Amino acid sequence: MEKKLGATLKQATKAIHAGCLERPVYGEVSVPIFQTSTFAFPSAEEGAARFSGEAPGYIYTRMGNPTVHALEDSLAALENGRAGLATATGMAAITTLFLSLLNHQDHLIASDCLYGPTEVVIESELPRFGIETSLVDTSKLDAVEQAWRPNTRLLYIETPTNPTMKVTSIRGAAAIAHRHGALLAVDNTFASPYLQRPLEQGADLVVHSLTKYVNGHSDVVGGMIVVNDEQLYRKIKRVLTLFGSTMDPHQAWLIHRGVRTLPLRMERAQENAVRLAEFLSGHPKVTWVRYPGLPDHPQHDLARKQMDGFGAMLCFGVQQGLEGGKILLNNVRLITLAVSLGGVESLIEHPASMTHASVPPAKRAEAGILDELVRLSVGCEDFADLRADLDQALNKIP
Ligand SMILES: *Cc1c(COP(=O)(O)O)cnc(C)c1O
């Protein structure tokens, strides 16, 4: 639970250096993959001391593993938090967080526009455990205040939201939660810690799908929770270890390799996204573009204040709605038609029929996930190639 790297180091440096073994074995520069399920104790006394927590050291990989621990330290440093808890997937991070913090008859408030499966968990799984939930437009802090109940324990937000790119004030949300003695959790997947650090702005917990920008190569899934508070850490660690949705060492090693280039990838993807947002805004087949970096984005000023950049996710509407969208998706050649995001390759998808198909149509409409909305995860290719690909595919729309 100690900050191992100075908080003063810059993100690009932390991405490369944070999270290493306390005691390197052979002076290795990359953290080895400790592909072992269990760890031998040098003596019976030492085994007992590790179990009681009096001695440090590893016991069993579900309870902790050096390769996984290195990744946890890396993400904690990047988020400027005290400790990280690695999970098998992003959804495992989110459900572990809910299972750790919410009890029967507690109430949760969350953004009304969320990663699809998160919304399904909140709407149809948590009620099975007697947990009350409300989804509100958290970009309007009044709506959060109005939804508050005496038993509200947790405020859960995504900013920017998936896929509508709405931005919620982290400081504002934290102030409301704390005034009521509750906690604020932020899903920071879309921005990544390179561009946004919610703990610095008052959040109590950060969750990530490492599958996206942090790993960045569309080849591994993984998740992470980062916290500042020791008690909170212990509470979640207990649930994570018992319920068992932990990360495995090979997965951790691959993701850690991705972390090291997060700043480079993010800079490049973002530069492409800014230019594509401008290009799309002027395209005759495009009806509107939502990108926090565009001055016409409703929370442009807020995004400028709370983020170090506007990221590389954007969404837009096309002429002829769903039909136009299908033509676009069926005609891109370079850009891949796939869900997920945050990899070096650009991906395009249609939320209403794909990632958010599980959200009831009325709820989708309320949250602004229109049928004509296309989501683009901008990658690190050359800008001219991306622009040409979108242009030729858009021009197929009659
Ligand atoms: C992908 C994603 C998740 C879930 O992560 P998995 O690794 O797929 O389980 C959660 N939140 C957001 C914002 C995501 O994009």
JSON list of C-alpha atoms in Angstrom, two decimals, residues 272-291 294 296 312-319 328 332 335 346-348 373-378 383 386-395 397:
[
{"chain": "A", "resi": 272, "resn": "ASN", "atom": "CA", "xyz": [-6.00, 11.35, -35.47]},
{"chain": "A", "resi": 273, "resn": "ALA", "atom": "CA", "xyz": [-9.33, 11.69, -33.61]},
{"chain": "A", "resi": 274, "resn": "VAL", "atom": "CA", "xyz": [-9.17, 15.50, -33.49]},
{"chain": "A", "resi": 275, "resn": "ARG", "atom": "CA", "xyz": [-8.53, 15.65, -37.22]},
{"chain": "A", "resi": 276, "resn": "LEU", "atom": "CA", "xyz": [-11.17, 13.04, -38.07]},
{"chain": "A", "resi": 277, "resn": "ALA", "atom": "CA", "xyz": [-13.77, 14.84, -35.91]},
{"chain": "A", "resi": 278, "resn": "GLU", "atom": "CA", "xyz": [-13.12, 17.99, -37.95]},
{"chain": "A", "resi": 279, "resn": "PHE", "atom": "CA", "xyz": [-13.20, 16.09, -41.23]},
{"chain": "A", "resi": 280, "resn": "LEU", "atom": "CA", "xyz": [-16.48, 14.33, -40.34]},
{"chain": "A", "resi": 281, "resn": "SER", "atom": "CA", "xyz": [-18.07, 17.60, -39.17]},
{"chain": "A", "resi": 282, "resn": "GLY", "atom": "CA", "xyz": [-17.68, 18.96, -42.69]},
{"chain": "A", "resi": 283, "resn": "HIS", "atom": "CA", "xyz": [-18.79, 15.80, -44.53]},
{"chain": "A", "resi": 284, "resn": "PRO", "atom": "CA", "xyz": [-22.12, 16.06, -46.43]},
{"chain": "A", "resi": 285, "resn": "LYS", "atom": "CA", "xyz": [-23.22, 12.52, -45.41]},
{"chain": "A", "resi": 286, "resn": "VAL", "atom": "CA", "xyz": [-22.63, 13.17, -41.72]},
{"chain": "A", "resi": 287, "resn": "THR", "atom": "CA", "xyz": [-25.47, 14.82, -39.75]},
{"chain": "A", "resi": 288, "resn": "TRP", "atom": "CA", "xyz": [-23.63, 15.53, -36.49]},
{"chain": "A", "resi": 289, "resn": "VAL", "atom": "CA", "xyz": [-20.40, 14.64, -34.65]},
{"chain": "A", "resi": 290, "resn": "ARG", "atom": "CA", "xyz": [-19.89, 14.25, -30.88]},
{"chain": "A", "resi": 291, "resn": "TYR", "atom": "CA", "xyz": [-16.30, 14.58, -29.75]},
{"chain": "A", "resi": 294, "resn": "LEU", "atom": "CA", "xyz": [-15.11, 19.99, -30.67]},
{"chain": "A", "resi": 296, "resn": "ASP", "atom": "CA", "xyz": [-19.87, 22.50, -30.05]},
{"chain": "A", "resi": 312, "resn": "ALA", "atom": "CA", "xyz": [-9.75, 9.05, -29.34]},
{"chain": "A", "resi": 313, "resn": "MET", "atom": "CA", "xyz": [-13.41, 7.95, -29.13]},
{"chain": "A", "resi": 314, "resn": "LEU", "atom": "CA", "xyz": [-16.08, 9.73, -31.10]},
{"chain": "A", "resi": 315, "resn": "CYS", "atom": "CA", "xyz": [-19.57, 9.12, -32.40]},
{"chain": "A", "resi": 316, "resn": "PHE", "atom": "CA", "xyz": [-21.52, 10.60, -35.25]},
{"chain": "A", "resi": 317, "resn": "GLY", "atom": "CA", "xyz": [-24.83, 10.40, -37.10]},
{"chain": "A", "resi": 318, "resn": "VAL", "atom": "CA", "xyz": [-25.14, 9.61, -40.79]},
{"chain": "A", "resi": 319, "resn": "GLN", "atom": "CA", "xyz": [-27.67, 10.54, -43.46]},
{"chain": "A", "resi": 328, "resn": "LEU", "atom": "CA", "xyz": [-20.96, 2.85, -44.01]},
{"chain": "A", "resi": 332, "resn": "VAL", "atom": "CA", "xyz": [-15.11, 0.49, -44.76]},
{"chain": "A", "resi": 335, "resn": "ILE", "atom": "CA", "xyz": [-11.31, 0.38, -40.46]},
{"chain": "A", "resi": 346, "resn": "SER", "atom": "CA", "xyz": [-9.41, 1.74, -35.74]},
{"chain": "A", "resi": 347, "resn": "LEU", "atom": "CA", "xyz": [-12.73, 0.03, -35.04]},
{"chain": "A", "resi": 348, "resn": "ILE", "atom": "CA", "xyz": [-16.23, 1.06, -36.05]},
{"chain": "A", "resi": 373, "resn": "LEU", "atom": "CA", "xyz": [-25.34, 6.76, -34.20]},
{"chain": "A", "resi": 374, "resn": "VAL", "atom": "CA", "xyz": [-22.07, 5.18, -35.29]},
{"chain": "A", "resi": 375, "resn": "ARG", "atom": "CA", "xyz": [-19.19, 4.80, -32.83]},
{"chain": "A", "resi": 376, "resn": "LEU", "atom": "CA", "xyz": [-15.59, 5.08, -33.93]},
{"chain": "A", "resi": 377, "resn": "SER", "atom": "CA", "xyz": [-12.54, 4.08, -31.92]},
{"chain": "A", "resi": 378, "resn": "VAL", "atom": "CA", "xyz": [-9.74, 5.92, -33.65]},
{"chain": "A", "resi": 383, "resn": "PHE", "atom": "CA", "xyz": [-4.54, 9.99, -40.71]},
{"chain": "A", "resi": 386, "resn": "LEU", "atom": "CA", "xyz": [-8.29, 6.75, -42.19]},
{"chain": "A", "resi": 387, "resn": "ARG", "atom": "CA", "xyz": [-9.83, 9.83, -43.76]},
{"chain": "A", "resi": 388, "resn": "ALA", "atom": "CA", "xyz": [-9.79, 8.28, -47.24]},
{"chain": "A", "resi": 389, "resn": "ASP", "atom": "CA", "xyz": [-11.41, 5.09, -45.97]},
{"chain": "A", "resi": 390, "resn": "LEU", "atom": "CA", "xyz": [-14.24, 6.91, -44.18]},
{"chain": "A", "resi": 391, "resn": "ASP", "atom": "CA", "xyz": [-14.73, 9.22, -47.13]},
{"chain": "A", "resi": 392, "resn": "GLN", "atom": "CA", "xyz": [-15.15, 6.46, -49.71]},
{"chain": "A", "resi": 393, "resn": "ALA", "atom": "CA", "xyz": [-17.49, 4.47, -47.44]},
{"chain": "A", "resi": 394, "resn": "LEU", "atom": "CA", "xyz": [-19.62, 7.52, -46.54]},
{"chain": "A", "resi": 395, "resn": "ASN", "atom": "CA", "xyz": [-19.92, 8.44, -50.20]},
{"chain": "A", "resi": 397, "resn": "ILE", "atom": "CA", "xyz": [-24.64, 6.43, -48.95]}
]
